[in-house]
Amino acid sequence: MLHTFAPNHYHHTLGSHAPVLTLQPGDRVRTTTVDAAGVDAAGAQVTHGPNPTTGPFAIAGAQPGDTLQVTLHAITPNRPMGWSGTALAANVVEPEAAIYLPRPRKGGDADGLWEVDVAANRATLVGPGSDGSADAAGTRLAGLTLPLAPMIGCFGVAPAGGEAISTATSGQHGGNMDWRGFTAGVVVRFPVFVPGALFFLGDVHARQGHGEIAGTGIEISADVEFSVELLRDRPQPSPAWPQADDGAFLCTVGNARPLEQALQHATTAMAQLLQVKYGLEARSAQTLMGQVVEYEIANVFNPAFSVVCKMPKAVLALLPNPQSH
Amino acid sequence: MLHTFAPNHYHHTLGSHAPVLTLQPGDRVRTTTVDAAGVDAAGAQVTHGPNPTTGPFAIAGAQPGDTLQVTLHAITPNRPMGWSGTALAANVVEPEAAIYLPRPRKGGDADGLWEVDVAANRATLVGPGSDGSADAAGTRLAGLTLPLAPMIGCFGVAPAGGEAISTATSGQHGGNMDWRGFTAGVVVRFPVFVPGALFFLGDVHARQGHGEIAGTGIEISADVEFSVELLRDRPQPSPAWPQADDGAFLCTVGNARPLEQALQHATTAMAQLLQVKYGLEARSAQTLMGQVVEYEIANVFNPAFSVVCKMPKAVLALLPNPQSH
Amino acid sequence: MLHTFAPNHYHHTLGSHAPVLTLQPGDRVRTTTVDAAGVDAAGAQVTHGPNPTTGPFAIAGAQPGDTLQVTLHAITPNRPMGWSGTALAANVVEPEAAIYLPRPRKGGDADGLWEVDVAANRATLVGPGSDGSADAAGTRLAGLTLPLAPMIGCFGVAPAGGEAISTATSGQHGGNMDWRGFTAGVVVRFPVFVPGALFFLGDVHARQGHGEIAGTGIEISADVEFSVELLRDRPQPSPAWPQADDGAFLCTVGNARPLEQALQHATTAMAQLLQVKYGLEARSAQTLMGQVVEYEIANVFNPAFSVVCKMPKAVLALLPNPQSH
Amino acid sequence: MLHTFAPNHYHHTLGSHAPVLTLQPGDRVRTTTVDAAGVDAAGAQVTHGPNPTTGPFAIAGAQPGDTLQVTLHAITPNRPMGWSGTALAANVVEPEAAIYLPRPRKGGDADGLWEVDVAANRATLVGPGSDGSADAAGTRLAGLTLPLAPMIGCFGVAPAGGEAISTATSGQHGGNMDWRGFTAGVVVRFPVFVPGALFFLGDVHARQGHGEIAGTGIEISADVEFSVELLRDRPQPSPAWPQADDGAFLCTVGNARPLEQALQHATTAMAQLLQVKYGLEARSAQTLMGQVVEYEIANVFNPAFSVVCKMPKAVLALLPNPQSH
């Protein structure tokens, strides 16, 4: 069944909030998200930041220990203007270099403004922030045009233990992972921690570099279409973390600080996944991972960083007698 | 001029050791490297590990503040057998998961053995270590075949300040960076810290995943061919770190622990490079980097980790009036 | 006014839960806490772990931006038996050493049991866990007697932004800081994020080493007596973190991972405090801190670590014209 | 035998340099150290920074695997003026706060100057740097007087593997640990990695806070008196790290980045020491450490940070049948 859902309120934590809609496994939803600052398709400030999320959508029958599988069918910016940071985050440069970073201006930063043309699939830098003043981003780079690569920055489910966790950060439940790999066509899996799973989504970026090192992608509101399935093929890897499948790679996502811990979670989850779902013994999984995995630094800016461990599906296909997934 | 150099001794530190040969800028060298444990093409143990290096090669006229540019023309495994670790490094899994890692055996670990067929461009896992005993790596994965992707694990120049730094680790001078991106065809730049630069190389891997998470690639001896150039186009980015150009990406390499610091060095070096060599103002460089850079985790195993910051050259070509490099 | 409050339910998140009592500034409360596993003074399992908290207590008139000052008058274990971990946490030893840590037993760990004698002010190790089996902790160390030093492990206020944060971790709102310095006699200050502040407390330890490196102190239920004051002496240091005053030291607490970030928060908070409350210019505060501050690693085990920055009050007394606090 | 040694050259790496003197076990040495910038007792710039060291002193008969025991008898500043940093290091404050740190001045920083009066045991801040300009450190704090607590910042032995390691950093061989606990009266033990051990010392501070967070202590030249012993009571804890005994605490020192890794080394070394030298089983050592160890953050500024794990000797004395040390 296809649902069209127009949100009239947004959440700034992922938690056990009242669902806006209950979906059956297999259902498909068309909805919209506002940008990270709470501005919608019409340019109206409909809520505050950071990262207001649409939802939550309950999935009928979902129970803790299940897996919620979300297929992202379309992520389409729905207005002609996006914005980005124009300074590197203080924590991604050497501490001694941070001393020379631009000091944030009072009354609003000089954000980069980008014209976003979905039909032409491009974003063009048109200048600095709302005060109209020229600065570096508005001069030398003015007119720079980059292809779009729309992605969802913040999505996930209600966490365990009665927590309500800010949409600024992330964890085993997903959240603000800001990985540019969460694009249309990707299948994402979240562990279910509460009855109904309670799925939220928001914070679309028209594009973003690895690491989100300027603190943002090109932030924009969007139309999003997704469908949900419920997986009960236990046992799940433990501890459970978000997974993704983009056709070429099977991915596990770890969300934590420091960066090494995010990598540890993603790596441990992949080793578990290869054992639980592909029948490899522990040492075989480890031998294989050593020579073939790739990593991607999703974000190194949010309170929890995100690292993705990627196993090529072509390699998995080489394994003798793989158990499918 | 083409030199053919057959090493008769190896170094386990990068430091101001006596050069084995003095090269003129433009010279080309064919030489060999032994594997990380000191075993050569004939299978003979000619020195001890870790990571014995061939060299150093002095570059005539090189002075501190110059840049040594090394073009890697060929990296060719020169024996039919390589080896790899078969357990994940304890620091790449969750600490609680490390409790369940296999305990190293006394008298030598059960390394994975790989048949390396250069003509067919493939490595095939043939089993566990020298004791011949079966284990996980020798059963379920036996016969697994992966394409070769030969790379240099450890190379660089003599460091500053009179230091002699172990080939187990890395720094601004290069060293044991273990990045799978250091393949044939890549141009690498090292800051020069001592007169003559003193270039060392060793530790070839037949292939390796991101992060070197099993503690090794497929370790092997190799024939290597490289040429050297001397760049005096000062100012250089400061602080200076190794750079690479693989045709598609301009890369800066940061070597440090923790992972975030390695990323900070690579990011700061890229921001500097865009200003010094491409004429971007600081804020323009930062705005651009935020939406386009990629990162690669080279190794997360050595005493210093290595992170690569990658700027797409196609994007640099879009910049108005780029100053070439 | 003195309130005596007997809890009949407990919270596992610090969040905007319904207050159990509303206090006036100046009020004093006698109440009880259960141990980290939810066991009370009578040895009854009255709730589940981890770290159930008593409360919350609303403070009449408290508004975001105020400071809640809590004086800890008494922290008294109220049963004769406590328990502790008997293995180091996997993250506090070298990763390669973690491989050799004892593997947790199925069906309950072999916890250390301690006889706690409040009158004699001592805890005596009497053996391993509930299964009665002997192990190292029960043999060589059996009979080891240490002085008590009761402290509150987990206390704080409701966080900002609608979050409900697990009592396993900590943040700007306090929480599971597990600092052995939170003893009777200490004055603690928390930033107020929600109307009424909403103060929770739990997880008393009969004693604990620095860092909580075995994952626990000597865990026990307790009688606690505290009083509250409301401070409105704005501006407060920003960002705001918990503070403590033990008579000898003025302390700021930073809660985060990694350890360096916890230290950064505590250090930044102290530098702010010296400026805002003691009238030092930024550089004077920094010059002074460099030669006199002390740090204490409160815990290096919880999801967020805690580091305390300590300024000797005797030094503050030396400052010309100090503004008191 | 008592040697009086007046250095005429200094080393900026700890490595296998030619010894200036060969000592017999039991010998005592009176010598001098210059300050971290290479300025001596007379105010003369006799070498460059950072951290020039006096030595090395060979110890007759010392072999790899032995332990060099150094007793610090006297550390006495030998000139009336010391200097310190006046800004916090960029890495000890929140990254976003680093943006507001003072930018280093060209042509030399405005260092804090301190009058050091050894007879009166005090240091008095007399103002900013050599340019004479007033700044915060010279106004509000002017005249601040603190007690002396002289310590050695940088000392240790030649490292293993042919390395020569900068006196700016530290490792298993010691080096620039900058711990304020290395004072007169303390016994220090270093693992021996090369024949003769090769002991270096330098970088005395008249006092310093925990963490060396302004990048320096009160830097000064000094007269130092020490004696050496050679310990062959193998097995030693492995891996081997520096140890100290100040009468009240038995200490292990870990040197690494990040801070958590430094703590891991110190903790692992202490657990080993309790087993190897005090006969505790692994789990007993761990149970004990959890409730009694203390940590001290020696420095969080140098390339390698230093953390000290401290075991109260009074607790060790409680153990049944301790094996002495």
XYZ file of C-alpha atoms in Angstrom, chain A residues 84 86-88 91-95 97 101-102 109-110 114 125 135-137 139-141 144-146 180 207-210 213-214 216-218 239 241 259-260 263-265 267-268 278-281 283-284 286-295 297 300 305 315 318-322, chain B residues 84 86-88 91-95 97 101-102 109-110 114 125 135-137 139-141 144-146 180 207-210 213-214 216-218 239 241 259-260 263-265 267-268 278-281 283-284 286-295 297 300 305 315 318-322:
138
model
C 26.268 24.705 3.611
C 31.892 27.512 4.756
C 34.457 26.732 7.439
C 35.986 23.441 8.427
C 37.884 19.171 15.306
C 38.891 18.092 11.783
C 41.981 20.288 11.569
C 45.106 20.182 13.708
C 44.353 21.858 17.067
C 45.344 25.217 13.018
C 39.740 29.204 11.761
C 37.218 31.967 11.072
C 27.074 32.606 10.093
C 27.971 33.436 6.490
C 23.681 26.805 -3.373
C 27.453 27.995 -5.296
C 33.666 36.592 1.337
C 35.950 33.928 0.024
C 33.143 31.508 -0.610
C 34.283 35.203 -4.812
C 36.819 32.665 -5.966
C 34.408 29.750 -5.899
C 31.200 26.377 -8.866
C 28.857 23.639 -9.996
C 28.780 20.139 -8.554
C 26.580 10.132 1.825
C 25.294 16.307 -1.629
C 28.103 16.005 0.918
C 31.768 15.088 1.065
C 33.085 12.304 3.231
C 33.889 18.195 7.590
C 32.356 21.622 7.089
C 26.983 20.257 6.883
C 26.218 18.885 3.468
C 24.154 21.069 1.128
C 25.478 -6.112 19.251
C 24.065 -1.824 14.379
C 36.631 7.595 15.283
C 38.418 4.379 16.249
C 35.326 1.743 13.332
C 35.444 -0.926 16.045
C 31.660 -1.157 16.133
C 34.159 -3.959 12.131
C 32.786 -6.110 14.937
C 27.102 -16.215 5.810
C 28.138 -19.157 7.931
C 31.820 -18.275 8.127
C 33.768 -19.403 11.156
C 38.768 -16.920 11.873
C 37.663 -17.300 8.244
C 38.664 -12.326 9.952
C 41.078 -13.643 7.330
C 38.737 -12.523 4.582
C 38.008 -9.101 6.029
C 41.694 -8.286 6.338
C 42.240 -8.350 2.581
C 38.971 -7.040 1.191
C 36.985 -4.681 3.401
C 36.768 -0.985 2.695
C 35.892 1.759 5.149
C 34.213 7.891 7.140
C 33.557 13.141 11.801
C 31.068 9.931 14.499
C 33.691 -11.294 -2.936
C 33.006 -16.191 -4.422
C 32.589 -17.985 -1.123
C 31.895 -21.683 -1.311
C 28.291 -22.430 -0.320
C 27.358 -18.980 0.849
C 48.823 -12.721 5.783
C 44.337 -14.544 9.946
C 42.999 -12.711 12.972
C 41.720 -9.168 13.287
C 42.385 -2.670 18.408
C 39.983 -2.804 15.431
C 37.238 -4.693 17.235
C 35.206 -3.611 20.243
C 37.345 -4.097 23.376
C 35.087 -8.556 21.487
C 40.009 -13.141 19.589
C 42.272 -16.131 18.963
C 51.218 -17.722 14.357
C 49.059 -19.678 11.954
C 48.576 -17.288 -0.472
C 44.466 -18.812 -0.204
C 42.182 -24.092 10.890
C 39.297 -21.930 9.841
C 41.349 -20.066 7.280
C 38.945 -24.851 5.417
C 35.961 -22.719 4.542
C 37.993 -20.133 2.651
C 39.495 -18.248 -2.293
C 41.006 -16.245 -5.135
C 41.355 -12.481 -5.142
C 46.729 0.303 -0.637
C 47.012 -6.775 -1.954
C 45.428 -5.388 1.210
C 42.063 -4.214 2.443
C 41.483 -0.762 3.862
C 42.907 -4.715 9.928
C 44.403 -8.199 10.076
C 49.130 -7.385 7.307
C 48.387 -7.344 3.612
C 49.492 -10.325 1.577
C 53.424 21.447 8.165
C 53.122 15.648 4.940
C 42.667 8.069 13.913
C 41.170 11.526 14.325
C 42.663 12.772 9.704
C 43.421 16.213 11.150
C 46.909 16.186 9.648
C 42.843 17.610 6.257
C 45.043 20.493 7.360
C 45.912 26.371 -6.133
C 45.571 29.925 -4.952
C 42.367 29.445 -3.015
C 41.689 31.684 -0.056
C 37.591 29.960 3.380
C 37.151 28.990 -0.265
C 37.257 25.015 3.294
C 33.909 25.513 1.553
C 35.049 23.354 -1.329
C 36.525 20.606 0.802
C 33.337 20.241 2.809
C 31.335 19.033 -0.192
C 33.886 17.079 -2.218
C 36.735 15.477 -0.294
C 36.938 11.764 0.283
C 38.911 9.981 2.977
C 41.684 4.793 6.121
C 44.505 1.453 11.641
C 47.610 5.204 11.844
C 36.766 19.249 -9.285
C 36.476 23.282 -12.522
C 38.052 26.057 -10.474
C 38.400 29.399 -12.204
C 42.064 30.130 -12.990
C 43.595 27.208 -11.209
